[in-house]
Short mmCIF file of C-alpha atoms and ligand atoms in Angstrom, two decimals:
data_model
loop_
_atom_site.label_atom_id
_atom_site.label_comp_id
_atom_site.label_asym_id
_atom_site.label_seq_id
_atom_site.Cartn_x
_atom_site.Cartn_y
_atom_site.Cartn_z
CA MET V 13 -25.69 -10.51 -4.09
CA ALA V 14 -23.62 -13.60 -2.92
CA ARG V 15 -22.05 -16.00 -5.38
CA GLU V 16 -19.98 -19.05 -4.42
CA SER V 17 -16.75 -19.38 -6.26
CA SER V 18 -16.49 -22.73 -8.17
CA LEU V 19 -13.21 -23.54 -6.38
CA ARG V 20 -13.55 -26.50 -4.29
CA PHE V 21 -10.30 -28.15 -3.24
CA GLY V 22 -11.18 -29.47 0.14
CA ALA V 23 -8.03 -30.44 1.92
CA GLN V 24 -5.85 -31.34 -1.07
CA THR V 25 -3.02 -29.00 -0.19
CA ASP V 26 -0.82 -29.96 -3.10
CA GLU V 27 -3.39 -28.70 -5.61
CA ILE V 28 -4.01 -25.60 -3.63
CA THR V 29 -0.26 -24.89 -3.37
CA SER V 30 0.30 -25.33 -6.99
CA LEU V 31 -2.79 -23.29 -8.17
CA LEU V 32 -1.66 -20.46 -5.94
CA ARG V 33 1.84 -20.61 -7.27
CA ILE V 34 0.54 -20.42 -10.76
CA ILE V 35 -1.79 -17.53 -9.98
CA ASN V 36 1.16 -15.65 -8.33
CA LEU V 37 3.58 -16.30 -11.25
CA VAL V 38 1.07 -14.78 -13.70
CA ARG V 39 0.28 -12.00 -11.39
CA THR V 40 3.91 -10.97 -10.89
CA GLU V 41 4.46 -11.77 -14.61
CA GLU V 42 7.27 -14.18 -13.80
CA ALA V 43 5.59 -16.62 -16.22
CA VAL V 44 2.82 -15.73 -18.55
CA THR V 45 2.41 -18.75 -20.79
CA ARG V 46 1.53 -22.30 -19.90
CA PRO V 47 4.99 -23.69 -21.18
CA GLU V 48 6.71 -21.02 -18.97
CA ILE V 49 4.71 -22.13 -15.92
CA GLY V 50 5.62 -25.73 -16.58
CA ARG V 51 9.32 -24.85 -16.79
CA LEU V 52 9.27 -22.67 -13.52
CA THR V 53 7.15 -25.12 -11.55
CA GLY V 54 8.34 -28.39 -12.89
CA LEU V 55 4.69 -29.56 -13.17
CA GLY V 56 3.72 -31.62 -16.31
CA ARG V 57 1.67 -30.17 -19.20
CA GLY V 58 -1.53 -32.00 -18.27
CA VAL V 59 -1.38 -30.63 -14.60
CA VAL V 60 -0.57 -27.10 -15.67
CA THR V 61 -3.47 -27.07 -18.17
CA GLN V 62 -5.82 -28.36 -15.36
CA ARG V 63 -4.75 -25.79 -12.78
CA VAL V 64 -4.70 -22.89 -15.35
CA ASP V 65 -8.27 -23.86 -16.31
CA ALA V 66 -9.31 -23.87 -12.64
CA ALA V 67 -7.71 -20.40 -12.17
CA ILE V 68 -9.57 -19.17 -15.21
CA GLU V 69 -12.82 -20.64 -14.12
CA ALA V 70 -12.46 -19.10 -10.60
CA GLY V 71 -11.86 -15.70 -12.26
CA PHE V 72 -8.25 -15.22 -11.37
CA LEU V 73 -6.74 -15.56 -14.76
CA GLU V 74 -7.72 -14.82 -18.23
CA ASP V 75 -6.33 -15.78 -21.79
CA GLY V 76 -4.48 -12.92 -23.47
CA GLU V 77 -2.79 -12.51 -26.78
CA PHE V 78 -0.53 -15.03 -28.45
CA GLY V 79 3.13 -14.76 -27.23
CA GLN V 80 6.48 -15.19 -28.91
CA SER V 81 6.80 -18.33 -30.97
CA SER V 82 9.95 -20.48 -30.43
CA GLY V 83 9.47 -22.54 -33.52
CA GLY V 84 6.07 -24.18 -33.36
CA ARG V 85 2.74 -22.58 -32.60
CA ALA V 86 3.05 -19.53 -30.26
CA PRO V 87 1.66 -20.03 -26.81
CA ARG V 88 -1.23 -18.07 -25.58
CA THR V 89 -0.31 -15.56 -22.86
CA LEU V 90 -2.20 -15.48 -19.55
CA ARG V 91 -3.17 -12.39 -17.66
CA PHE V 92 -4.02 -11.88 -13.91
CA ARG V 93 -7.58 -10.40 -13.56
CA SER V 94 -6.81 -7.51 -11.09
CA ASP V 95 -10.40 -6.19 -11.47
CA GLN V 96 -12.24 -8.97 -9.75
CA ALA V 97 -12.15 -7.38 -6.20
CA HIS V 98 -11.53 -4.15 -4.47
CA ILE V 99 -8.96 -3.33 -1.96
CA ILE V 100 -9.83 -0.59 0.62
CA VAL V 101 -7.08 1.58 2.09
CA CYS V 102 -7.65 3.97 4.97
CA ALA V 103 -4.54 6.14 5.82
CA LEU V 104 -5.00 8.17 8.96
CA GLY V 105 -2.69 11.15 9.63
CA ALA V 106 -2.37 13.34 12.61
CA LEU V 107 -4.56 15.95 10.90
CA HIS V 108 -6.26 14.21 7.95
CA ILE V 109 -8.03 11.18 6.72
CA ARG V 110 -7.25 9.77 3.44
CA VAL V 111 -9.01 6.81 1.82
CA GLY V 112 -8.81 4.97 -1.44
CA ILE V 113 -9.99 2.14 -3.36
CA ALA V 114 -7.43 -0.09 -5.33
CA SER V 115 -7.49 -3.01 -7.63
CA LEU V 116 -5.65 -6.24 -6.98
CA ASP V 117 -2.55 -4.99 -8.87
CA GLY V 118 -2.23 -2.05 -6.49
CA THR V 119 -3.55 0.63 -8.74
CA VAL V 120 -5.44 3.32 -6.80
CA THR V 121 -8.63 3.78 -8.82
CA SER V 122 -10.21 6.48 -6.67
CA GLN V 123 -9.45 8.32 -3.43
CA THR V 124 -10.54 11.19 -1.25
CA HIS V 125 -9.33 13.11 1.86
CA ARG V 126 -10.40 15.56 4.42
CA GLU V 127 -8.92 17.37 7.30
CA TRP V 128 -9.46 15.66 10.57
CA ASP V 129 -7.87 15.71 14.06
CA ILE V 130 -6.99 12.21 14.94
CA ALA V 131 -7.22 13.19 18.64
CA THR V 132 -10.94 13.20 18.21
CA GLY V 133 -10.85 9.58 19.05
CA PRO V 134 -11.32 6.19 17.32
CA ALA V 135 -15.17 5.98 17.25
CA ALA V 136 -15.82 9.26 15.41
CA THR V 137 -12.81 9.07 13.31
CA LEU V 138 -13.43 5.57 11.94
CA ASP V 139 -17.17 6.28 11.37
CA THR V 140 -16.06 9.31 9.27
CA ALA V 141 -13.59 7.24 7.37
CA LEU V 142 -16.06 4.52 6.67
CA GLY V 143 -18.60 7.23 5.43
CA MET V 144 -15.83 8.45 3.02
CA ILE V 145 -15.21 4.94 1.76
CA ASP V 146 -18.98 4.36 1.15
CA GLU V 147 -18.96 7.42 -1.01
CA LEU V 148 -16.11 6.11 -3.12
CA LEU V 149 -17.61 2.64 -3.41
CA ALA V 150 -20.96 4.12 -4.68
CA ASP V 151 -19.09 5.30 -7.72
CA GLU V 152 -16.94 2.21 -8.26
CA PRO V 153 -18.04 -0.87 -10.20
CA GLU V 154 -19.76 -3.36 -7.83
CA ARG V 155 -17.21 -5.94 -6.78
CA PRO V 156 -16.42 -7.66 -3.58
CA VAL V 157 -13.94 -6.29 -1.01
CA TRP V 158 -11.12 -8.79 -0.56
CA ALA V 159 -8.81 -6.78 1.64
CA VAL V 160 -8.73 -3.66 3.94
CA SER V 161 -5.51 -2.01 5.12
CA VAL V 162 -5.38 0.82 7.57
CA GLY V 163 -2.31 3.10 8.31
CA VAL V 164 -2.13 5.00 11.58
CA PRO V 165 0.40 7.67 12.77
CA GLY V 166 1.62 5.71 15.71
CA PRO V 167 3.11 2.31 16.90
CA VAL V 168 0.79 -0.66 16.05
CA ASP V 169 0.84 -4.27 17.31
CA PHE V 170 0.62 -5.74 13.83
CA GLU V 171 -0.80 -9.12 15.06
CA SER V 172 -3.75 -7.66 17.01
CA GLY V 173 -4.35 -4.64 14.69
CA SER V 174 -4.28 -2.08 17.58
CA PRO V 175 -2.28 0.97 18.35
CA VAL V 176 0.02 0.71 21.41
CA ALA V 177 0.46 3.82 23.50
CA PRO V 178 0.48 6.23 20.46
CA PRO V 179 1.69 9.51 21.67
CA ILE V 180 -0.50 11.77 19.45
CA MET V 181 -3.61 9.55 19.47
CA PRO V 182 -5.45 9.89 22.73
CA GLY V 183 -8.13 7.35 23.30
CA TRP V 184 -6.69 4.93 20.66
CA ASN V 185 -4.45 2.82 22.92
CA GLY V 186 -5.45 -0.87 22.31
CA PHE V 187 -8.55 0.18 20.29
CA ASP V 188 -9.42 -2.82 17.89
CA ILE V 189 -9.22 -0.94 14.61
CA ARG V 190 -9.26 -4.33 12.68
CA ARG V 191 -12.66 -5.41 14.36
CA ARG V 192 -14.32 -2.02 13.31
CA PHE V 193 -13.53 -2.69 9.70
CA GLU V 194 -14.34 -6.37 9.82
CA GLN V 195 -17.76 -5.55 11.19
CA ARG V 196 -18.31 -3.42 8.14
CA PHE V 197 -16.57 -5.63 5.36
CA ASP V 198 -16.57 -9.24 5.00
CA ALA V 199 -12.71 -9.16 4.41
CA PRO V 200 -9.44 -9.48 6.17
CA VAL V 201 -7.97 -6.32 7.68
CA TRP V 202 -4.53 -5.29 8.42
CA VAL V 203 -3.38 -2.28 10.46
CA ASP V 204 0.11 -0.89 10.28
CA ASN V 205 2.08 2.24 11.15
CA ASP V 206 1.93 4.95 8.54
CA VAL V 207 5.65 4.88 7.76
CA ASN V 208 5.48 1.32 7.02
CA LEU V 209 2.96 2.07 4.30
CA LEU V 210 5.22 4.64 2.78
CA THR V 211 8.07 2.11 2.89
CA LEU V 212 6.03 -0.46 0.96
CA ALA V 213 5.22 2.19 -1.61
CA GLU V 214 8.95 2.83 -2.09
CA ARG V 215 9.57 -0.94 -2.37
CA GLN V 216 6.93 -1.19 -5.16
CA ARG V 217 8.71 1.71 -7.11
CA ARG V 218 11.96 -0.41 -6.92
CA ARG V 219 10.47 -3.84 -7.31
CA ASP V 220 13.18 -5.11 -9.80
CA GLU V 221 16.01 -4.51 -7.18
CA PRO V 222 17.03 -6.65 -4.20
CA ILE V 223 16.54 -3.98 -1.53
CA ASP V 224 17.55 -3.06 1.88
CA LEU V 225 16.00 0.27 2.60
CA ILE V 226 15.46 2.79 5.45
CA TYR V 227 12.52 5.11 4.99
CA CYS V 228 12.83 8.06 7.39
CA LYS V 229 9.81 10.30 7.68
CA VAL V 230 10.60 13.63 9.23
CA GLY V 231 7.19 15.31 9.54
CA SER V 232 5.60 16.53 12.69
CA GLY V 233 6.89 13.34 14.34
CA ILE V 234 9.82 11.15 13.22
CA GLY V 235 9.71 7.51 12.33
CA ALA V 236 11.38 4.98 10.09
CA GLY V 237 10.41 1.83 8.07
CA LEU V 238 12.91 -0.85 7.39
CA LEU V 239 13.11 -3.24 4.44
CA SER V 240 15.49 -6.19 4.74
CA ARG V 241 15.80 -7.78 1.29
CA GLY V 242 12.50 -6.42 0.40
CA ARG V 243 10.68 -7.65 3.47
CA LEU V 244 9.30 -5.27 5.99
CA HIS V 245 10.97 -5.66 9.31
CA ARG V 246 8.35 -4.86 11.99
CA GLY V 247 10.23 -6.46 14.90
CA ALA V 248 8.80 -8.63 17.68
CA ASN V 249 5.91 -6.28 18.60
CA GLY V 250 5.68 -4.00 15.56
CA ALA V 251 7.87 -1.33 17.18
CA ALA V 252 10.86 -1.49 14.80
CA GLY V 253 11.91 1.85 13.26
CA ASP V 254 10.49 4.01 15.92
CA ILE V 255 13.64 6.23 15.82
CA GLY V 256 11.85 9.28 16.84
CA HIS V 257 12.24 8.42 20.40
CA VAL V 258 15.87 7.43 20.40
CA ARG V 259 17.80 9.64 22.79
CA VAL V 260 19.97 12.40 21.42
CA ARG V 261 23.11 13.79 23.12
CA ASP V 262 22.84 16.71 25.59
CA SER V 263 19.17 17.39 25.18
CA ALA V 264 16.77 18.22 27.95
CA GLU V 265 13.75 18.80 25.72
CA PRO V 266 10.58 17.21 26.99
CA CYS V 267 9.02 14.84 24.33
CA ARG V 268 5.32 14.22 23.86
CA CYS V 269 5.86 10.48 24.61
CA GLY V 270 6.67 11.58 28.25
CA LYS V 271 10.41 11.10 28.14
CA VAL V 272 13.12 13.79 27.82
CA GLY V 273 15.70 14.25 25.09
CA CYS V 274 14.13 12.21 22.22
CA LEU V 275 15.17 12.78 18.68
CA GLU V 276 11.64 13.96 17.86
CA ALA V 277 11.72 16.55 20.69
CA GLU V 278 14.78 18.20 19.06
CA ALA V 279 14.28 17.69 15.41
CA GLY V 280 10.58 16.69 14.77
CA GLY V 281 8.36 19.25 13.01
CA TRP V 282 6.38 20.01 16.20
CA ALA V 283 9.82 20.62 17.98
CA LEU V 284 10.92 22.94 15.30
CA VAL V 285 7.64 24.98 15.69
CA ARG V 286 8.37 25.10 19.47
CA ARG V 287 12.03 26.35 18.72
CA ALA V 288 10.77 28.88 16.21
CA ASN V 289 8.24 30.31 18.63
CA ARG V 290 10.82 30.57 21.37
CA ALA V 291 13.26 32.25 19.04
CA ILE V 292 10.62 34.85 17.95
CA GLU V 293 9.76 35.48 21.61
CA ASP V 294 13.43 36.03 22.16
CA GLY V 295 13.36 38.70 19.34
CA ALA V 296 14.33 36.83 16.16
CA THR V 297 13.31 38.65 13.03
CA GLY V 298 12.71 37.50 9.33
CA MET V 299 10.03 35.64 7.40
CA LEU V 300 8.79 33.47 10.19
CA ALA V 301 8.66 36.27 12.67
CA THR V 302 6.69 38.48 10.11
CA GLN V 303 4.19 35.57 9.57
CA PHE V 304 3.77 35.08 13.29
CA ALA V 305 3.33 38.86 13.91
CA GLY V 306 0.69 38.71 11.10
CA GLY V 307 -1.35 36.11 13.01
CA LEU V 308 -0.33 33.07 10.98
CA ALA V 309 0.70 29.98 13.11
CA ILE V 310 4.14 28.50 12.53
CA THR V 311 3.92 25.03 11.05
CA PRO V 312 6.54 22.53 9.88
CA GLU V 313 5.58 23.15 6.26
CA ALA V 314 5.91 26.87 6.78
CA ILE V 315 9.38 26.44 8.12
CA ALA V 316 10.36 24.31 5.17
CA VAL V 317 9.10 26.89 2.77
CA ALA V 318 10.93 29.72 4.60
CA ALA V 319 14.08 27.93 4.65
CA MET V 320 14.02 27.44 0.93
CA ASP V 321 13.21 31.22 0.63
CA GLY V 322 16.52 31.83 2.63
CA ASP V 323 15.07 32.91 5.97
CA ALA V 324 17.99 32.56 8.40
CA LEU V 325 15.88 31.37 11.43
CA ALA V 326 14.23 28.61 9.30
CA ILE V 327 17.50 27.56 7.74
CA SER V 328 19.13 27.07 11.17
CA LEU V 329 16.09 25.22 12.40
CA VAL V 330 16.23 22.88 9.36
CA HIS V 331 19.89 22.39 9.81
CA HIS V 332 19.55 21.54 13.37
CA SER V 333 16.93 18.93 12.52
CA ALA V 334 18.90 17.44 9.52
CA GLY V 335 22.06 17.12 11.60
CA LEU V 336 20.46 15.24 14.49
CA VAL V 337 18.44 13.03 11.93
CA GLY V 338 21.62 12.29 10.13
CA GLU V 339 23.35 11.19 13.29
CA SER V 340 20.52 8.86 14.16
CA ILE V 341 20.40 7.41 10.76
CA ALA V 342 24.26 6.91 10.74
CA ALA V 343 23.80 4.69 13.71
CA LEU V 344 21.18 2.73 11.74
CA VAL V 345 23.43 2.56 8.61
CA ASN V 346 26.36 0.97 10.53
CA MET V 347 23.97 -1.63 12.09
CA PHE V 348 21.64 -2.34 9.21
CA ASN V 349 23.66 -1.54 6.07
CA PRO V 350 20.92 -0.36 3.73
CA ASN V 351 21.49 0.28 0.10
CA VAL V 352 18.85 2.93 -0.13
CA ILE V 353 17.75 5.67 2.41
CA VAL V 354 14.59 7.62 1.43
CA ILE V 355 13.76 10.78 3.40
CA GLY V 356 10.18 11.97 3.42
CA GLY V 357 7.90 14.18 5.50
CA SER V 358 7.18 17.87 5.66
CA VAL V 359 10.40 19.06 7.12
CA SER V 360 12.32 17.32 4.29
CA ALA V 361 10.29 19.38 1.97
CA ALA V 362 13.14 21.99 2.41
CA GLY V 363 14.92 19.86 -0.04
CA GLU V 364 18.63 19.97 -0.49
CA ILE V 365 18.97 22.30 2.66
CA PHE V 366 17.82 19.25 4.67
CA LEU V 367 19.22 16.44 2.58
CA ALA V 368 22.76 17.65 2.14
CA GLU V 369 23.13 18.03 5.90
CA VAL V 370 21.70 14.46 6.57
CA ARG V 371 23.99 13.10 3.83
CA ARG V 372 26.99 14.94 5.35
CA ARG V 373 26.43 13.56 8.81
CA VAL V 374 25.60 9.98 7.50
CA TYR V 375 28.79 9.81 5.49
CA GLU V 376 30.92 11.34 8.31
CA LEU V 377 29.73 8.91 10.98
CA SER V 378 29.24 5.76 9.01
CA LEU V 379 31.93 3.06 8.17
CA PRO V 380 33.08 3.15 4.44
CA LEU V 381 31.83 -0.37 3.79
CA ALA V 382 28.36 0.59 4.97
CA THR V 383 28.17 3.48 2.75
CA ARG V 384 29.88 2.11 -0.43
CA ASP V 385 26.66 1.48 -2.42
CA LEU V 386 24.50 3.78 -0.44
CA SER V 387 22.06 6.18 -2.14
CA LEU V 388 20.24 8.82 -0.02
CA VAL V 389 17.34 10.36 -1.83
CA ARG V 390 14.19 12.27 -1.04
CA SER V 391 10.71 10.64 -1.43
CA VAL V 392 8.56 11.55 -4.27
CA GLY V 393 6.36 13.32 -1.82
CA ASP V 394 3.01 12.50 -3.51
CA GLU V 395 0.10 12.42 -1.27
CA LYS V 396 -1.19 9.23 -2.67
CA GLU V 397 1.85 7.38 -1.45
CA PRO V 398 0.30 6.01 1.76
CA LEU V 399 -2.69 4.62 -0.34
CA ARG V 400 -0.24 2.96 -2.85
CA GLY V 401 1.65 1.49 0.08
CA GLY V 402 -1.53 0.36 1.89
CA ALA V 403 -2.58 -1.48 -1.32
CA GLN V 404 0.84 -3.22 -1.28
CA LEU V 405 0.41 -4.21 2.24
CA ALA V 406 -2.99 -5.71 1.57
CA ILE V 407 -1.83 -7.52 -1.68
CA GLU V 408 1.20 -9.07 0.14
CA GLN V 409 -0.89 -10.33 2.95
CA LEU V 410 -3.75 -11.47 0.76
CA PHE V 411 -1.72 -13.53 -1.60
CA ASP V 412 0.81 -14.84 1.01
CA ALA V 413 -1.23 -15.43 4.00
CA THR V 414 -5.08 -15.27 3.32
CA PHE V 415 -5.37 -17.12 0.02
CA PRO V 416 -3.82 -20.50 1.13
CA ARG V 417 -6.41 -20.47 4.07
CA TRP V 418 -9.25 -19.34 1.75
CA PHE V 419 -8.66 -21.82 -0.92
CA ALA V 420 -8.54 -24.65 1.60
CA GLU V 421 -11.90 -23.52 2.79
CA GLY V 422 -13.22 -23.32 -0.78
CA ARG V 423 -13.26 -19.57 -0.88
CA PRO V 424 -13.03 -16.74 -2.05
CA THR V 425 -16.71 -16.47 -1.33
CA ILE V 426 -17.85 -13.57 -3.42
CA VAL V 427 -19.93 -11.24 -1.20
CA GLY V 428 -21.36 -7.98 -2.61
CA VAL V 429 -19.84 -4.98 -0.80
CA ARG V 430 -23.09 -3.19 -0.22
CA ALA V 431 -24.82 -6.18 1.09
CA ALA V 432 -22.64 -5.89 4.26
CA ALA V 433 -24.17 -3.83 6.95
ZN1 ZN Q 504 9.83 10.67 22.73
#
């Protein structure tokens, strides 16, 4: 099932660099004809023709329709072939596994999910995820896998591809997730925090704007992803954006990270559930109390729904969370000056009840210059978002980091997916 690409450039880095540049220009639709490529790269006609021919022969580009004529004969447009390989995305949540297959333009072509407790540990979890991926691949056209991205609900050392002391993932500390996927697929693997994947999905949605963005997920836990001029800011160790464990004022609530008074321990979904249960024990009545009396467990989702239905206890919980989240985000706004803040996660599903309070606190506590062009919106809340973001992570790394190396080595080597053990 193996087929060698006809790309053989040896160590001629100029050729590799210009070939990659041309592929990327067509891929991002910055230049889609040979004359446009010549104008943008400054390369002569002969060189452009040679490189484009090489890119077509290697399967990256193909000829499309004739473009707009500017006098003489209309130039032929070029298209990037996004169907030549698969990207695999595995998005792990606290209580679910979601996997998908995407093409090289980031379109998720198939996906599936199941409920799963991540506390089961890495071996069984990743075996289950790989089984789900196999099922998807069986129904996809047979193509090589060029990239794998994995999202996990905890801090990740991006360089090593391993979680670091993740509070809700017992047994995962330091586990080499990358290696597990590399053993299965002959492809590069990237592992990142789940909120970073959501952040990249948001970037893709706004790809035409220069963007400084904070994505804040208020689900069971709380985390943030940061985009600086469109680039993900992971920090020195991959810990950037972990605002869930920033300390809030006057709180003595124990956090699941082992510390006391973290934002998450006051405002995260799990903390709201704890507060709801306490309130009900103390005699609170209403929708949540009735559900609880009926044997239904209180969840962050149930609190958001009850708040939208006007339940007083749920509204006070959501307000409490939103006010504290707003204060923490305001500190970030003053320091980071984003133009977009996106709020996602199950607690924010309470909609304007949550968002209006966050907005109020952010504007109250931020400097006018920092909020002049700021928009604060809710995420689209689509469950496929982590898969879309994972595909973006893979594409970014593949074309920026992996291809220069592959091309220098005479790859991509086309290896059939199912040939790998
Ligand atoms: Zn904490």
